[in-house]
C-alpha cells in the first residue's frame, strides 16, 4: 500500500500490529484494506465530525451523538488512522469525541450502549497515546453505565424510553454484551473491582436468561425492576419470541468471547463457542445471513451483512482463546473474504458493505449499508492484518 504513510511514533505498543498470523497473509487482505481506507478517507471529506448511521440511497444519513451508533464513525476513522497516521482523520475523530462527551451530560438521554460509543473512541484514543481527557471521558461513561445496574435482577437496564409493550426499567438486551468491556477497562484503569463485578454479574445473568439450550439467544428479557424476577422474553428486533435474530446472535458470540478475554471465566468461552457453532450452522455455506434465522418464508427478503461482520470480528476474538482456534479463524477469514468479494459498495455510493438491516419489525433500513457493519468489517480486516480490535482486552 504505497499511498499509505506509517507514523508509529505516537502509538503505544498495544496498538502496533501483533503477530497473530502464522504464515503469509492472503493477497486480497491488502486490497480489501485499501478499499476500506480509501473509501473512509473520501467519506471523511463529506461527513466530517457528524454521525452517519445508514445509507439507504447511496448516501449516509445522520444521527445525533446520543444515538447508540455514534461511536462507529470515529471508530472507523481511528482504525484507519492507526495504520496511516493521517492528522486529518485523527482531528475529526477527536472532534467527534468532544461531541460524544457533551451527550453524557443528561443521564436520562444515555442508554446502556456506552461501550459501543466509548470503546472505539475515548478508550481507543487513550490506549494509543495516553491522553488524559480521553481517559476522563471514557471513565465518566463507564460510571454512567455501571449506574444502570439493577441490584435485584443483576442486569444493566438497556433503554430509557417509556414502552407500551414493556416496562423498560426492567429490560435488558443481548447487545449489552458488547458494552461490558468498557466496565472491565474501567476496573483495570482505576484498580477498582466494582466495574468488573457489575460486568460479570450481568454476563452471568445473560448466560442464565438469554442463551437457550439450543445455543440460540433471545433479544430482550423483561424483569420486575423491584424484585428482579424474570417476567418474560421479548422478540425485540427479532422475528418473534423464540426466534433467532441474526445480529443479536452475533452480538452474543462476540460479547461472550470478549468477556472471556477480560476475565478468563470458562463459562463465557463455552457460551461463545456454542453460540458461534449455532451461527455458523445457520449460515451454512452462505456469507450473508437472513436478518432472523427463524423468520418465516414471507419475511426472508431482508439480509444482514452487519451480523456477518460482527460475527467475523467476534470469531477472530474467539480464535485467540479457543482450543478450536484454527476452525474459528478459518471461518472468520472466509466470512471477511466473502463480504469483500460479494458485498462491497460501488465507488460512487457511500458505505463499505451492502445489505445490512437495521430494524425489520419496524421496516427501518432494510438491505442498506450501516455504519456498524462497516466498522466491524474494517475491524475484522485490521485484526486479520495483525492489529488488535478496539473492544478486546489488551
Ligand atoms: N439495537 C442494536 C442493534 O440494532 O443491533
XYZ file of C-alpha atoms and ligand atoms in Angstrom:
399
model
C 0.000 0.000 0.000
C 2.404 2.624 -1.174
C -0.040 5.521 -0.798
C -0.135 4.972 2.951
C 2.493 6.516 5.156
C 3.180 4.921 8.501
C 3.829 7.055 11.522
C 4.103 4.752 14.509
C 5.762 7.306 16.781
C 2.545 8.409 18.536
C 1.244 4.937 19.283
C 1.645 2.706 22.269
C 2.880 -0.848 21.771
C -0.606 -2.261 22.269
C -1.701 -0.538 19.074
C 1.104 -1.974 16.963
C 0.446 -4.985 14.771
C 0.919 -8.144 16.754
C 1.988 -11.329 15.056
C -1.190 -13.333 15.427
C -0.933 -14.841 11.991
C 1.193 -17.757 11.098
C 2.397 -17.857 7.536
C 1.778 -15.215 4.918
C -1.413 -13.215 4.636
C -3.711 -13.731 1.652
C -3.076 -11.103 -1.028
C -6.702 -9.941 -1.058
C -6.362 -8.641 2.524
C -4.230 -5.696 1.452
C -6.589 -4.987 -1.424
C -9.580 -5.084 0.932
C -7.843 -2.811 3.424
C -7.043 -0.377 0.609
C -10.752 -0.396 -0.274
C -11.679 0.395 3.354
C -9.083 3.099 3.905
C -9.643 4.838 0.561
C -13.437 4.938 0.943
C -13.229 6.045 4.571
C -10.852 8.850 3.674
C -13.164 10.003 0.869
C -16.207 9.836 3.118
C -14.442 11.873 5.796
C -14.423 14.848 3.423
C -18.228 14.977 3.374
C -19.181 13.553 6.766
C -16.584 15.293 8.919
C -17.462 15.150 12.615
C -21.134 14.264 12.155
C -22.517 10.797 12.922
C -23.623 8.632 9.986
C -25.910 5.682 10.611
C -27.411 4.113 7.450
C -27.056 4.816 3.727
C -30.424 3.953 2.141
C -29.895 5.802 -1.152
C -26.175 5.656 -1.569
C -25.681 8.448 0.950
C -25.267 8.222 4.707
C -27.927 9.856 6.880
C -27.028 11.477 10.189
C -27.964 10.782 13.820
C -27.350 12.847 16.971
C -24.365 11.947 19.175
C -26.726 10.334 21.736
C -27.695 7.638 19.239
C -26.122 4.262 20.029
C -24.236 4.038 16.733
C -22.350 7.323 17.049
C -19.051 5.742 18.148
C -18.639 3.727 14.961
C -17.732 6.509 12.532
C -14.962 7.935 14.741
C -14.037 4.307 15.480
C -13.638 3.646 11.761
C -11.513 6.774 11.451
C -9.381 5.578 14.370
C -8.899 2.152 12.754
C -7.684 3.734 9.515
C -5.640 6.461 11.179
C -3.851 3.894 13.348
C -2.291 2.481 10.195
C -1.863 5.623 8.113
C -1.159 8.289 10.729
C -3.237 10.897 8.857
C -3.683 14.003 11.070
C -6.989 14.964 9.431
C -8.634 11.637 10.337
C -7.351 11.973 13.866
C -8.623 15.536 14.113
C -12.121 14.515 13.028
C -12.218 11.538 15.431
C -11.135 13.844 18.271
C -13.880 16.357 17.377
C -16.453 13.536 17.436
C -15.223 12.515 20.892
C -15.873 16.004 22.261
C -19.444 15.884 20.900
C -19.937 12.440 22.420
C -18.933 13.783 25.797
C -21.496 16.547 25.512
C -24.131 13.814 25.162
C -23.127 12.419 28.582
C -24.432 15.481 30.416
C -28.003 14.230 30.502
C -28.184 10.828 32.223
C -31.773 10.363 31.039
C -30.646 10.537 27.416
C -27.888 7.996 27.940
C -28.664 4.298 27.499
C -26.589 1.154 28.040
C -24.737 1.438 24.729
C -21.904 3.409 26.250
C -19.442 0.655 25.337
C -20.354 0.977 21.665
C -19.857 4.722 21.982
C -16.662 4.847 24.036
C -14.548 1.759 23.315
C -13.754 2.714 19.690
C -13.332 6.406 20.625
C -12.136 7.533 24.070
C -10.675 4.186 25.155
C -9.009 3.572 21.768
C -7.584 7.069 21.788
C -6.320 6.758 25.375
C -4.757 3.367 24.692
C -2.980 4.851 21.690
C -1.481 7.993 23.136
C -2.354 8.122 26.844
C -4.461 11.302 26.530
C -5.880 12.227 29.946
C -9.014 13.854 28.505
C -9.933 10.684 26.631
C -9.375 8.662 29.801
C -11.528 11.049 31.851
C -14.380 10.951 29.333
C -14.334 7.163 28.987
C -14.316 6.733 32.778
C -17.296 9.073 33.034
C -19.116 6.880 30.509
C -18.167 3.732 32.478
C -19.592 5.266 35.657
C -22.868 6.064 33.901
C -23.029 2.517 32.553
C -22.346 0.935 35.952
C -25.089 3.113 37.450
C -27.637 1.323 35.249
C -27.169 -1.905 37.203
C -30.256 -3.287 38.889
C -29.033 -4.994 42.067
C -32.089 -7.256 42.418
C -32.124 -8.586 38.859
C -28.364 -8.397 38.194
C -28.945 -6.655 34.863
C -27.903 -3.409 33.237
C -31.000 -1.519 32.205
C -30.917 -1.178 28.417
C -33.282 1.626 27.443
C -34.914 4.749 28.870
C -37.981 5.282 26.691
C -41.462 4.639 28.054
C -42.611 1.491 26.293
C -46.185 0.420 25.556
C -45.327 -3.266 25.434
C -42.817 -3.367 28.266
C -41.590 -1.516 31.312
C -38.097 -0.548 30.167
C -36.918 -0.100 33.758
C -36.842 -3.889 33.765
C -35.446 -4.615 30.313
C -32.039 -5.995 29.414
C -30.993 -6.831 25.847
C -28.384 -9.104 24.302
C -26.460 -6.223 22.655
C -25.286 -5.277 26.149
C -22.613 -7.978 25.992
C -20.623 -5.673 23.710
C -20.762 -2.843 26.273
C -19.224 -4.833 29.129
C -15.595 -4.316 28.014
C -15.949 -0.641 28.974
C -16.548 -1.752 32.565
C -13.630 -4.191 32.508
C -11.371 -1.472 31.118
C -12.523 0.928 33.869
C -11.678 -1.590 36.585
C -8.226 -2.177 35.167
C -7.643 1.539 34.765
C -8.797 2.529 38.253
C -7.839 -0.698 40.070
C -11.368 -0.660 41.473
C -13.138 -4.032 41.059
C -16.684 -2.561 41.173
C -16.985 -2.158 37.404
C -15.735 -5.689 36.705
C -18.089 -7.103 39.358
C -21.072 -5.462 37.658
C -19.931 -6.710 34.238
C -19.590 -10.290 35.466
C -22.935 -10.338 37.281
C -24.598 -9.036 34.123
C -22.836 -11.595 31.889
C -23.859 -14.393 34.286
C -27.448 -13.150 34.086
C -27.291 -13.197 30.244
C -25.929 -16.722 30.351
C -28.847 -17.786 32.524
C -31.721 -15.942 30.880
C -30.762 -15.261 27.236
C -28.755 -18.240 25.994
C -31.102 -21.097 25.172
C -30.434 -24.832 25.323
C -30.152 -24.983 21.520
C -27.475 -22.219 21.704
C -29.638 -19.565 20.076
C -30.249 -16.344 22.030
C -33.189 -14.041 22.588
C -33.009 -10.283 22.079
C -34.728 -8.874 25.164
C -35.726 -10.085 28.612
C -38.035 -8.154 30.915
C -37.647 -8.347 34.698
C -39.660 -6.858 37.515
C -37.446 -3.853 38.330
C -38.383 -4.018 42.046
C -37.944 -7.738 42.724
C -35.591 -8.659 39.868
C -37.777 -11.658 38.954
C -37.893 -12.568 35.255
C -41.232 -11.689 33.665
C -40.837 -12.690 30.016
C -38.747 -12.894 26.889
C -39.453 -10.392 24.081
C -38.796 -10.857 20.366
C -37.419 -7.305 20.199
C -35.685 -6.691 16.881
C -36.079 -10.340 16.007
C -38.961 -12.014 14.172
C -40.821 -13.225 17.258
C -40.444 -14.558 20.740
C -38.336 -17.716 20.382
C -36.745 -16.634 17.096
C -33.040 -16.134 16.407
C -32.238 -12.554 15.340
C -29.001 -12.806 13.366
C -27.357 -9.641 14.713
C -28.297 -10.493 18.281
C -26.636 -13.885 17.806
C -23.512 -12.117 16.536
C -23.505 -9.666 19.476
C -23.728 -12.629 21.848
C -20.929 -14.694 20.311
C -18.648 -11.665 20.054
C -19.581 -10.341 23.504
C -19.015 -13.634 25.353
C -15.663 -14.083 23.607
C -14.689 -10.574 24.793
C -15.875 -11.291 28.338
C -13.704 -14.395 28.382
C -10.741 -12.329 27.187
C -11.164 -9.950 30.133
C -11.993 -12.491 32.841
C -10.766 -15.955 31.840
C -14.065 -17.363 33.104
C -14.572 -20.698 31.251
C -18.389 -20.398 31.134
C -18.044 -17.354 28.856
C -15.728 -19.144 26.453
C -18.066 -22.117 26.388
C -21.048 -19.844 25.643
C -19.145 -18.030 22.870
C -18.172 -21.356 21.264
C -21.709 -22.730 21.433
C -23.295 -19.577 20.019
C -20.624 -19.400 17.298
C -21.430 -23.008 16.389
C -25.115 -22.096 16.117
C -24.384 -19.011 13.985
C -22.109 -20.903 11.586
C -24.525 -23.794 11.292
C -27.381 -21.443 10.400
C -25.183 -19.688 7.837
C -24.117 -22.937 6.161
C -22.078 -22.116 3.044
C -23.528 -18.594 2.795
C -21.794 -15.343 3.690
C -24.894 -13.222 4.128
C -27.314 -14.166 6.926
C -31.039 -13.657 6.639
C -31.945 -10.986 9.239
C -33.518 -13.602 11.557
C -32.590 -17.259 11.169
C -36.133 -18.229 12.183
C -38.103 -15.711 10.131
C -40.914 -17.390 8.221
C -40.920 -17.689 4.415
C -42.856 -14.474 3.951
C -40.240 -12.476 5.852
C -36.951 -13.748 4.494
C -36.316 -10.957 1.965
C -34.064 -8.886 4.218
C -30.435 -9.722 4.906
C -27.940 -8.538 7.434
C -24.319 -8.146 6.408
C -23.662 -6.330 9.701
C -24.368 -9.586 11.571
C -21.751 -11.344 9.426
C -19.182 -8.571 10.037
C -19.801 -8.538 13.822
C -19.579 -12.331 13.899
C -16.360 -12.350 11.826
C -14.645 -9.964 14.221
C -16.012 -11.993 17.159
C -14.786 -15.273 15.660
C -11.310 -13.754 15.494
C -11.573 -12.870 19.189
C -12.760 -16.421 19.867
C -9.842 -17.862 17.890
C -7.443 -16.124 20.315
C -8.817 -18.171 23.205
C -10.452 -21.369 21.971
C -8.846 -24.774 21.580
C -10.671 -24.786 18.214
C -8.730 -21.712 17.208
C -7.909 -22.769 13.634
C -11.525 -23.601 12.839
C -12.871 -20.260 14.128
C -10.075 -18.342 12.425
C -10.768 -20.064 9.117
C -14.493 -19.312 9.446
C -13.733 -15.631 10.092
C -11.328 -15.396 7.178
C -13.808 -16.927 4.818
C -16.616 -14.624 6.024
C -14.497 -11.481 5.603
C -13.352 -12.658 2.176
C -16.939 -13.338 1.131
C -18.138 -9.950 2.417
C -15.391 -8.206 0.487
C -15.942 -10.131 -2.741
C -19.738 -10.173 -2.749
C -20.950 -7.119 -0.866
C -18.638 -4.203 -1.361
C -20.279 -0.952 -2.307
C -19.792 0.804 -5.668
C -17.263 3.646 -5.716
C -19.912 6.328 -6.241
C -22.049 5.151 -3.297
C -21.342 5.642 0.403
C -20.725 2.753 2.784
C -18.455 -0.284 2.799
C -20.913 -3.207 2.872
C -24.245 -3.616 1.128
C -27.268 -5.345 2.632
C -27.415 -4.558 6.296
C -30.785 -4.408 8.042
C -31.401 -2.023 10.935
C -34.847 -2.994 12.237
C -37.002 -5.406 10.267
C -40.077 -5.414 12.555
C -40.305 -1.632 12.083
C -39.250 -1.964 8.394
C -36.488 0.531 9.072
C -33.498 0.487 6.678
C -33.588 -2.917 5.018
C -30.708 -4.134 2.825
C -28.575 -0.991 3.072
C -25.043 -0.121 4.278
C -24.964 0.522 8.044
C -22.126 2.147 9.930
C -21.649 -0.717 12.411
C -21.452 -3.228 9.553
C -18.748 -1.036 8.049
C -16.944 -0.666 11.383
C -16.828 -4.374 12.252
C -15.857 -5.311 8.689
C -12.916 -2.892 8.969
C -12.107 -4.130 12.477
C -12.069 -7.773 11.317
C -9.753 -6.823 8.448
C -7.470 -4.938 10.831
C -7.349 -7.978 13.135
C -6.532 -10.276 10.214
C -3.689 -7.892 9.385
C -2.347 -8.230 12.921
C -3.813 -5.226 14.780
C -5.923 -5.533 17.943
C -9.626 -4.661 17.897
C -10.893 -1.758 19.977
C -13.217 -3.840 22.183
C -10.778 -6.533 23.255
C -8.554 -6.926 26.288
C -5.065 -5.585 25.651
N -30.180 -2.326 18.944
C -28.925 -2.625 18.455
C -28.905 -3.253 17.149
O -29.683 -2.883 16.286
O -28.104 -4.133 16.944
